[in-house]
């Protein structure tokens, strides 16, 4: 088994190399680093697949007097999210910058984000969780602020304000946990084992603080307002990583929260209600959008609301369905944002009222977009189908028939997405003028993400056997 810390060391070395190299060399360095990260993840997955159990921990001393160390762990949740993030990061490095604009900066930020994702998903203590959380936020802020479009400054500041609030809530929650946990530990396993001894009032305070932090990142209504604006102004690479990976920081945090604190189980009905409100609110706002990026952005809020519903079900089907949906959504949403970015590059437009004949001018983009929508809406043989099947079984077990009501939102999402596709992508009565020819690397990015969506839909035992 490779040391887990290699997932951090490899992109760190690559980041230094990219910063010191010229613009031409930085992109190959980024691709190489994300490819190595994917191969290490594949090796870890293979070992987990062939092993009877998987729970690996690595520890490195950092501040012994405070009980703080660098500790990494690999378990089922970490493996699934590492698989998702490694695929999305590889596709982003290969295909997310068709303009080849500011390649050294964009490649360096991708590598910084690779460090954040690998570190956060393998964190064994909350100190590391917080550090890598903020590294990811910093990388995304600069992706929007520097690499974004005309209104990037406003969008990046709005993003930063929400994320500063989330980080403050997260830090406060961690501090309270540290002082009230027996032995003053930040170790996630230790907290999980001892949290039941904490007074109910303290658990409630910690739960509220951490829940607020994680709901901002997912995001859930009413803390979602930063997401559509951030996507509208972010570069294609920024959008792929923002919805594909960064929103999973919040989802991963919610999984930890409901695992660590026993009192979370008494709040499940309120959390589920908030998730349902977030789902249907986002659907109705989505159906009023014309910018394809904003349409896809609001679909992220819908899907993450469904993830929250699965987590709040507090059973095996719901939790595993939520985790599988994070895997599926990360891959498919990255694909959709890549296609939308490519369409904008090819035709100079992404408004469904004016974009026409994509299938005639860019067939690969048109078909990739349709396939991405099929995966997102849970068509059989796609990863979305497996995720939705598990998740809604879990929701029905916990909430009865009320638990499957959000299926109506999925159907509405599919209906509007198909409307947008039929109007702009598949219609060939009119044709938008082709401005640029799409590079082959973007088509390779389509292939990476599409293969992942279908592999995890056709062969779900790759994950379930672990």
XYZ file of C-alpha atoms in Angstrom:
466
model
C 0.000 0.000 0.000
C 1.334 3.428 -0.960
C 1.602 5.927 1.911
C -1.527 8.061 1.948
C 0.596 11.183 2.293
C 1.765 10.656 -1.306
C -1.613 12.070 -2.336
C -0.420 15.338 -0.748
C 3.298 15.169 -1.612
C 2.904 14.581 -5.359
C 0.744 17.683 -6.090
C 2.870 19.748 -3.683
C 6.025 18.975 -5.674
C 4.122 19.524 -8.921
C 2.839 22.891 -7.653
C 6.385 24.119 -6.994
C 7.482 22.834 -10.411
C 4.543 24.533 -12.158
C 5.237 27.867 -10.456
C 8.900 27.722 -11.458
C 8.296 26.509 -15.002
C 7.143 28.358 -18.096
C 3.521 28.502 -19.290
C 4.018 25.647 -21.756
C 5.345 23.246 -19.134
C 2.801 24.002 -16.405
C -0.139 22.275 -18.082
C 1.710 18.948 -18.654
C 2.879 19.098 -15.027
C -0.717 19.551 -13.868
C -1.926 16.683 -16.060
C 0.882 14.429 -14.803
C 0.137 15.213 -11.152
C -3.604 14.597 -11.452
C -2.934 11.407 -13.439
C -0.568 10.142 -10.716
C -3.193 11.041 -8.097
C -5.768 9.046 -10.059
C -3.418 6.041 -10.325
C -2.653 6.116 -6.583
C -6.393 6.267 -5.882
C -6.984 3.378 -8.290
C -4.318 1.348 -6.465
C -5.902 2.119 -3.071
C -9.303 1.140 -4.494
C -7.917 -2.131 -5.874
C -6.426 -3.012 -2.482
C -9.720 -2.198 -0.790
C -11.622 -4.228 -3.401
C -9.508 -7.328 -2.778
C -9.338 -6.914 1.021
C -11.859 -8.131 3.572
C -11.771 -4.768 5.381
C -10.275 -1.326 4.831
C -9.317 1.160 7.516
C -5.803 2.581 7.201
C -4.421 5.369 9.413
C -1.120 7.244 9.103
C 0.091 9.627 11.825
C 2.828 12.267 11.888
C 3.533 14.368 14.984
C 3.023 18.133 14.593
C 2.075 19.867 17.884
C 2.158 17.078 20.501
C 1.478 19.413 23.450
C -1.964 20.240 22.010
C -2.618 16.741 20.750
C -2.433 17.984 17.160
C -0.798 15.874 14.481
C -0.934 15.198 10.777
C -3.076 12.107 10.563
C -4.626 10.542 7.504
C -7.127 7.739 7.178
C -8.548 5.677 4.354
C -12.014 4.229 4.814
C -14.989 3.559 2.557
C -16.156 7.193 2.463
C -12.652 8.499 1.748
C -12.153 6.029 -1.118
C -15.403 6.989 -2.857
C -14.705 10.715 -2.624
C -11.059 10.273 -3.661
C -12.217 8.374 -6.742
C -14.635 11.169 -7.631
C -12.186 14.013 -7.029
C -9.287 12.318 -8.850
C -11.434 11.793 -11.969
C -12.772 15.359 -11.938
C -9.314 16.859 -11.351
C -7.800 14.815 -14.186
C -10.549 15.872 -16.607
C -10.204 19.499 -15.481
C -6.448 19.489 -16.097
C -6.824 17.859 -19.503
C -9.806 19.741 -20.884
C -10.955 22.645 -18.721
C -9.118 25.451 -20.498
C -9.901 25.421 -24.245
C -8.691 29.021 -24.571
C -5.274 28.000 -23.138
C -5.469 31.247 -21.175
C -3.062 31.912 -18.267
C -2.091 28.251 -18.159
C 0.559 28.558 -15.456
C -1.814 30.213 -13.003
C -4.748 27.929 -13.790
C -2.581 24.793 -13.589
C -1.096 25.937 -10.279
C -4.543 26.547 -8.800
C -5.703 23.104 -9.941
C -2.697 21.569 -8.165
C -3.452 23.580 -5.016
C -7.021 22.329 -5.161
C -5.759 18.760 -5.644
C -3.822 19.098 -2.383
C -6.943 20.434 -0.619
C -9.257 17.677 -1.864
C -6.879 14.802 -1.096
C -6.063 16.219 2.327
C -9.634 16.926 3.367
C -11.124 13.597 2.259
C -8.396 11.656 4.094
C -8.274 13.835 7.229
C -8.303 11.812 10.442
C -8.567 14.866 12.715
C -10.517 18.111 12.591
C -7.415 20.317 12.649
C -6.349 18.965 9.251
C -9.939 19.043 8.042
C -10.103 22.787 8.740
C -6.698 23.526 7.137
C -7.468 21.706 3.896
C -10.996 23.166 3.830
C -9.519 26.677 3.765
C -6.869 25.737 1.190
C -9.666 24.653 -1.137
C -11.588 27.882 -0.516
C -8.481 29.994 -1.248
C -7.787 28.123 -4.488
C -11.396 28.555 -5.625
C -11.443 32.255 -4.710
C -8.506 32.952 -7.027
C -10.010 30.772 -9.756
C -13.055 33.036 -9.746
C -11.338 36.343 -8.943
C -8.496 36.139 -11.474
C -9.578 33.615 -14.114
C -13.267 34.518 -14.244
C -15.227 36.769 -16.608
C -16.361 40.397 -16.465
C -18.116 40.443 -13.072
C -15.648 38.076 -11.418
C -14.647 40.551 -8.675
C -18.172 40.870 -7.312
C -18.861 37.132 -7.594
C -15.575 36.190 -5.911
C -16.183 38.590 -3.015
C -19.698 37.219 -2.532
C -18.214 33.709 -2.515
C -15.549 34.764 -0.024
C -18.034 36.394 2.371
C -20.115 33.218 2.569
C -17.000 31.052 2.900
C -15.525 33.216 5.672
C -18.787 32.777 7.573
C -18.631 29.008 6.990
C -14.994 28.842 8.124
C -15.806 30.843 11.273
C -18.658 28.467 12.158
C -16.436 25.462 11.439
C -13.584 26.795 13.587
C -15.891 27.672 16.477
C -17.457 24.216 16.342
C -14.029 22.556 16.342
C -12.847 24.684 19.295
C -15.934 23.785 21.371
C -15.455 20.112 20.498
C -11.798 20.274 21.508
C -12.483 21.763 24.943
C -15.421 19.505 25.823
C -14.202 16.210 24.383
C -12.574 14.014 27.066
C -8.805 14.229 26.652
C -9.139 17.360 24.470
C -8.852 15.412 21.252
C -9.412 16.494 17.656
C -9.243 12.916 16.382
C -12.456 12.124 14.499
C -12.569 8.501 15.700
C -12.035 9.541 19.339
C -14.742 12.219 19.104
C -17.157 9.701 17.584
C -16.525 7.272 20.439
C -16.826 9.840 23.251
C -19.340 12.426 21.963
C -22.243 10.655 23.653
C -20.781 11.752 27.008
C -21.077 15.431 26.107
C -24.005 17.382 27.634
C -26.961 17.695 25.282
C -26.738 21.504 25.299
C -23.094 21.381 24.183
C -23.917 18.885 21.459
C -26.670 21.189 20.215
C -24.267 24.152 20.011
C -21.658 22.104 18.156
C -24.283 20.665 15.815
C -25.651 24.102 14.888
C -22.175 25.575 14.291
C -20.953 22.710 12.109
C -24.269 22.340 10.299
C -24.205 26.021 9.292
C -20.650 25.654 7.991
C -21.426 22.578 5.904
C -24.758 23.823 4.537
C -23.009 26.907 3.106
C -20.607 24.726 1.153
C -23.102 22.164 -0.127
C -25.027 24.618 -0.489
C -28.582 24.400 0.865
C -31.313 27.052 0.894
C -31.065 29.792 2.185
C -27.242 29.941 2.081
C -27.017 29.121 -1.641
C -27.037 32.621 -3.148
C -23.286 32.687 -3.845
C -23.290 29.589 -6.070
C -25.111 30.729 -9.260
C -23.179 34.012 -9.373
C -19.881 32.224 -8.770
C -20.585 29.827 -11.630
C -21.706 32.592 -13.976
C -18.347 34.328 -13.628
C -15.970 31.408 -13.006
C -13.816 29.890 -15.714
C -14.729 26.436 -17.010
C -12.084 24.886 -14.763
C -13.394 26.817 -11.781
C -16.975 25.658 -12.396
C -15.918 22.025 -12.827
C -14.089 22.019 -9.500
C -16.583 24.234 -7.674
C -19.641 22.020 -8.162
C -17.734 18.828 -8.872
C -15.530 18.798 -5.759
C -15.865 21.839 -3.456
C -19.566 21.261 -2.764
C -18.608 17.730 -1.655
C -16.519 19.283 1.135
C -19.852 20.229 2.706
C -21.417 16.847 1.941
C -18.452 15.024 3.463
C -18.683 17.278 6.501
C -22.383 16.426 6.916
C -21.554 12.706 6.840
C -18.959 13.257 9.593
C -21.353 15.416 11.624
C -24.120 12.809 11.652
C -21.529 10.137 12.444
C -19.881 12.038 15.317
C -22.751 13.601 17.271
C -25.554 11.396 18.644
C -27.835 14.418 19.008
C -27.858 14.807 15.192
C -30.199 11.829 15.088
C -32.890 13.802 16.914
C -32.718 16.621 14.345
C -33.149 14.440 11.268
C -36.748 15.455 10.554
C -35.895 19.183 10.532
C -32.848 18.575 8.341
C -34.940 16.523 5.914
C -37.550 19.312 5.783
C -34.854 21.874 4.978
C -33.461 19.585 2.281
C -36.876 19.234 0.622
C -37.436 23.007 0.704
C -33.999 23.529 -0.864
C -34.742 20.958 -3.587
C -38.091 22.387 -4.712
C -37.070 26.032 -4.333
C -34.054 25.451 -6.573
C -36.116 23.606 -9.169
C -38.594 26.471 -9.545
C -35.802 29.064 -9.744
C -33.913 26.883 -12.239
C -36.898 26.831 -14.593
C -36.718 30.627 -14.902
C -33.085 30.652 -16.051
C -31.823 31.120 -19.610
C -28.060 31.074 -19.031
C -26.975 27.431 -19.362
C -24.345 27.893 -16.663
C -26.933 29.119 -14.176
C -29.255 26.252 -15.108
C -26.528 23.714 -14.357
C -25.559 25.649 -11.199
C -29.084 25.439 -9.777
C -29.178 21.734 -10.609
C -26.241 21.373 -8.193
C -28.352 22.818 -5.366
C -31.127 20.356 -6.254
C -28.770 17.374 -6.220
C -27.026 18.378 -2.996
C -30.437 18.786 -1.371
C -31.155 15.174 -2.349
C -27.783 14.188 -0.849
C -28.828 15.884 2.407
C -32.133 14.005 2.348
C -30.246 10.703 2.111
C -27.922 11.608 4.990
C -30.872 12.633 7.181
C -32.526 9.233 6.591
C -29.960 7.784 9.047
C -29.954 4.313 7.532
C -27.623 2.268 5.355
C -29.480 2.816 2.088
C -29.821 6.549 2.618
C -26.222 7.146 3.683
C -24.693 4.975 0.959
C -27.076 6.476 -1.595
C -25.998 9.990 -0.560
C -22.340 9.002 -0.874
C -22.914 7.373 -4.272
C -24.814 10.451 -5.434
C -21.834 12.626 -4.473
C -19.671 10.360 -6.647
C -22.148 10.461 -9.530
C -22.915 14.169 -9.259
C -19.248 15.147 -9.077
C -18.551 13.400 -12.369
C -21.713 14.413 -14.240
C -21.792 18.057 -13.131
C -18.143 18.449 -14.148
C -19.088 17.034 -17.548
C -22.021 19.445 -17.941
C -19.930 22.479 -17.005
C -17.167 21.340 -19.353
C -19.674 21.043 -22.210
C -21.251 24.432 -21.447
C -17.792 26.011 -21.355
C -16.925 24.347 -24.650
C -20.156 25.571 -26.253
C -19.384 29.095 -25.133
C -15.900 28.752 -26.622
C -17.206 27.317 -29.918
C -20.207 29.610 -30.454
C -19.454 32.576 -28.190
C -22.830 32.153 -26.440
C -24.511 30.036 -23.751
C -28.020 31.560 -23.643
C -30.714 29.021 -24.581
C -32.734 31.805 -26.256
C -30.051 32.453 -28.851
C -27.920 29.296 -28.994
C -29.003 27.027 -31.838
C -27.863 23.986 -33.792
C -25.141 22.761 -31.446
C -25.590 19.231 -32.803
C -24.695 20.510 -36.279
C -21.723 22.653 -35.303
C -20.361 20.597 -32.394
C -21.839 17.095 -32.366
C -19.523 15.715 -29.676
C -20.512 18.505 -27.286
C -24.208 18.005 -28.018
C -24.168 14.270 -27.374
C -21.947 14.625 -24.289
C -24.417 17.146 -22.854
C -27.375 14.811 -23.465
C -25.492 11.916 -21.856
C -24.644 14.090 -18.856
C -28.310 14.997 -18.370
C -29.302 11.336 -18.610
C -26.788 10.477 -15.887
C -27.882 13.370 -13.678
C -31.564 12.438 -13.867
C -30.891 8.789 -13.035
C -31.468 6.935 -16.291
C -30.591 3.195 -15.931
C -27.004 2.156 -16.728
C -25.717 5.476 -15.383
C -24.260 6.172 -11.941
C -27.166 8.498 -11.164
C -29.633 5.602 -11.376
C -27.770 3.563 -8.751
C -27.471 6.580 -6.466
C -31.139 7.575 -6.733
C -32.309 3.985 -6.270
C -30.372 3.574 -3.021
C -31.149 7.028 -1.717
C -34.896 6.959 -2.252
C -35.190 3.453 -0.805
C -33.486 4.821 2.305
C -35.741 7.898 2.338
C -38.866 5.746 1.998
C -37.720 3.507 4.861
C -37.273 6.526 7.135
C -40.038 8.913 6.042
C -42.533 6.653 4.288
C -44.065 7.867 1.037
C -43.131 11.441 1.926
C -39.498 10.427 1.422
C -39.976 9.855 -2.286
C -41.696 13.200 -2.960
C -38.380 14.740 -4.140
C -38.532 12.294 -7.067
C -40.987 14.811 -8.519
C -38.206 17.401 -8.393
C -35.871 15.047 -10.264
C -38.529 14.606 -12.956
C -39.047 18.368 -13.203
C -35.281 18.823 -13.441
C -35.081 16.295 -16.252
C -38.053 17.830 -18.084
C -36.598 21.353 -18.071
C -33.104 20.159 -18.967
C -34.527 18.210 -21.902
C -36.467 21.315 -22.946
C -33.272 23.355 -22.915
C -31.440 20.646 -24.859
C -34.161 20.323 -27.477
C -34.326 24.103 -27.945
C -30.610 24.868 -28.119
C -28.615 21.691 -28.639
C -30.598 19.264 -30.782
C -32.564 21.754 -32.878
C -31.003 22.215 -36.323
C -33.495 24.547 -37.979
C -31.161 27.417 -37.132
C -27.410 27.287 -36.553
C -25.250 29.540 -34.426
C -22.033 30.665 -36.057
C -18.942 28.695 -35.101
C -16.312 31.033 -33.653
C -13.636 28.509 -32.619
C -12.903 24.858 -33.283
C -12.856 22.739 -30.115
C -9.417 21.241 -29.316
C -9.165 17.441 -29.132
C -8.184 17.582 -25.470
C -11.694 18.801 -24.582
C -13.176 15.729 -26.246
C -10.793 13.589 -24.188
C -12.202 15.315 -21.101
C -15.715 14.357 -22.229
C -14.574 10.747 -22.614
C -12.989 10.572 -19.132
C -16.123 11.831 -17.399
C -18.591 9.865 -19.551
C -16.713 6.612 -19.023
C -16.795 7.199 -15.261
C -20.556 7.919 -15.290
C -21.311 4.688 -17.151
C -18.723 2.484 -15.401
C -20.183 3.294 -11.981
C -23.679 2.787 -13.379
C -23.008 -0.587 -15.005
C -20.495 -1.951 -12.472
C -21.606 -0.573 -9.067
C -20.062 -3.610 -7.333
C -16.692 -1.847 -7.735
C -17.839 0.414 -4.909
C -20.255 -1.849 -3.037
C -17.790 -4.700 -2.603
C -15.565 -2.341 -0.606
